[in-house]
Amino acid sequence: MSNNKREIVRIIEVFAGIFLILATLSVLVSYLLNFEFTSPDRSIDEDLNFLSDSATQQKTSAISWLITSALFLVLLPLYIMVYYRFNRLVQVLNGLLITAMAVLFLRTAMAGFSIANIVKSLPEGEILQPGNQLLTYIKDSVLLFQLG
């Protein structure tokens, strides 16, 4: 391999490493900022009051998951470019796993934004009305967090 080509590969490897570190830190921050929807010691009324009072925290959590998803989508091409030449099948499988994680993080963010928008837009007594799908989004968000 020529010296110039090796320098280009090395630059790509450095960028891939930096994005891998950023993506890992982003996952940790997202887990720390994750919004807990329920508590076992509370009643449903207290949970609903808590949801309506914490729309900003829900949006912050959703933004952190959205950033994490974006970092993973940026990481994927760099990761495949750097390591594709060694063991192609394993790297393609790793790429699919990284893509699945990014989609999971993106769905978690979208569910968080939907919950925050529903809670913020409805009056306090109408949060559990049948047509607003709040409980469906909460269930999806909790399930996606457990899968992640």
PDB file of N, CA, C and O in Angstrom, residues 61 74 101:
ATOM      1  N   SER A  61     -35.180  14.531  26.800  1.00  0.00           N
ATOM      2  CA  SER A  61     -34.872  13.111  26.618  1.00  0.00           C
ATOM      3  C   SER A  61     -34.994  12.718  25.148  1.00  0.00           C
ATOM      4  O   SER A  61     -34.137  12.008  24.606  1.00  0.00           O
ATOM      5  N   VAL A  74     -24.216   8.421  11.297  1.00  0.00           N
ATOM      6  CA  VAL A  74     -22.962   8.949  10.755  1.00  0.00           C
ATOM      7  C   VAL A  74     -21.840   7.940  10.962  1.00  0.00           C
ATOM      8  O   VAL A  74     -20.954   7.793  10.114  1.00  0.00           O
ATOM      9  N   MET A 101     -29.866  -0.301  15.694  1.00  0.00           N
ATOM     10  CA  MET A 101     -29.789   0.517  16.907  1.00  0.00           C
ATOM     11  C   MET A 101     -30.170   1.960  16.613  1.00  0.00           C
ATOM     12  O   MET A 101     -30.883   2.594  17.401  1.00  0.00           O
TER      13      MET A 101
END
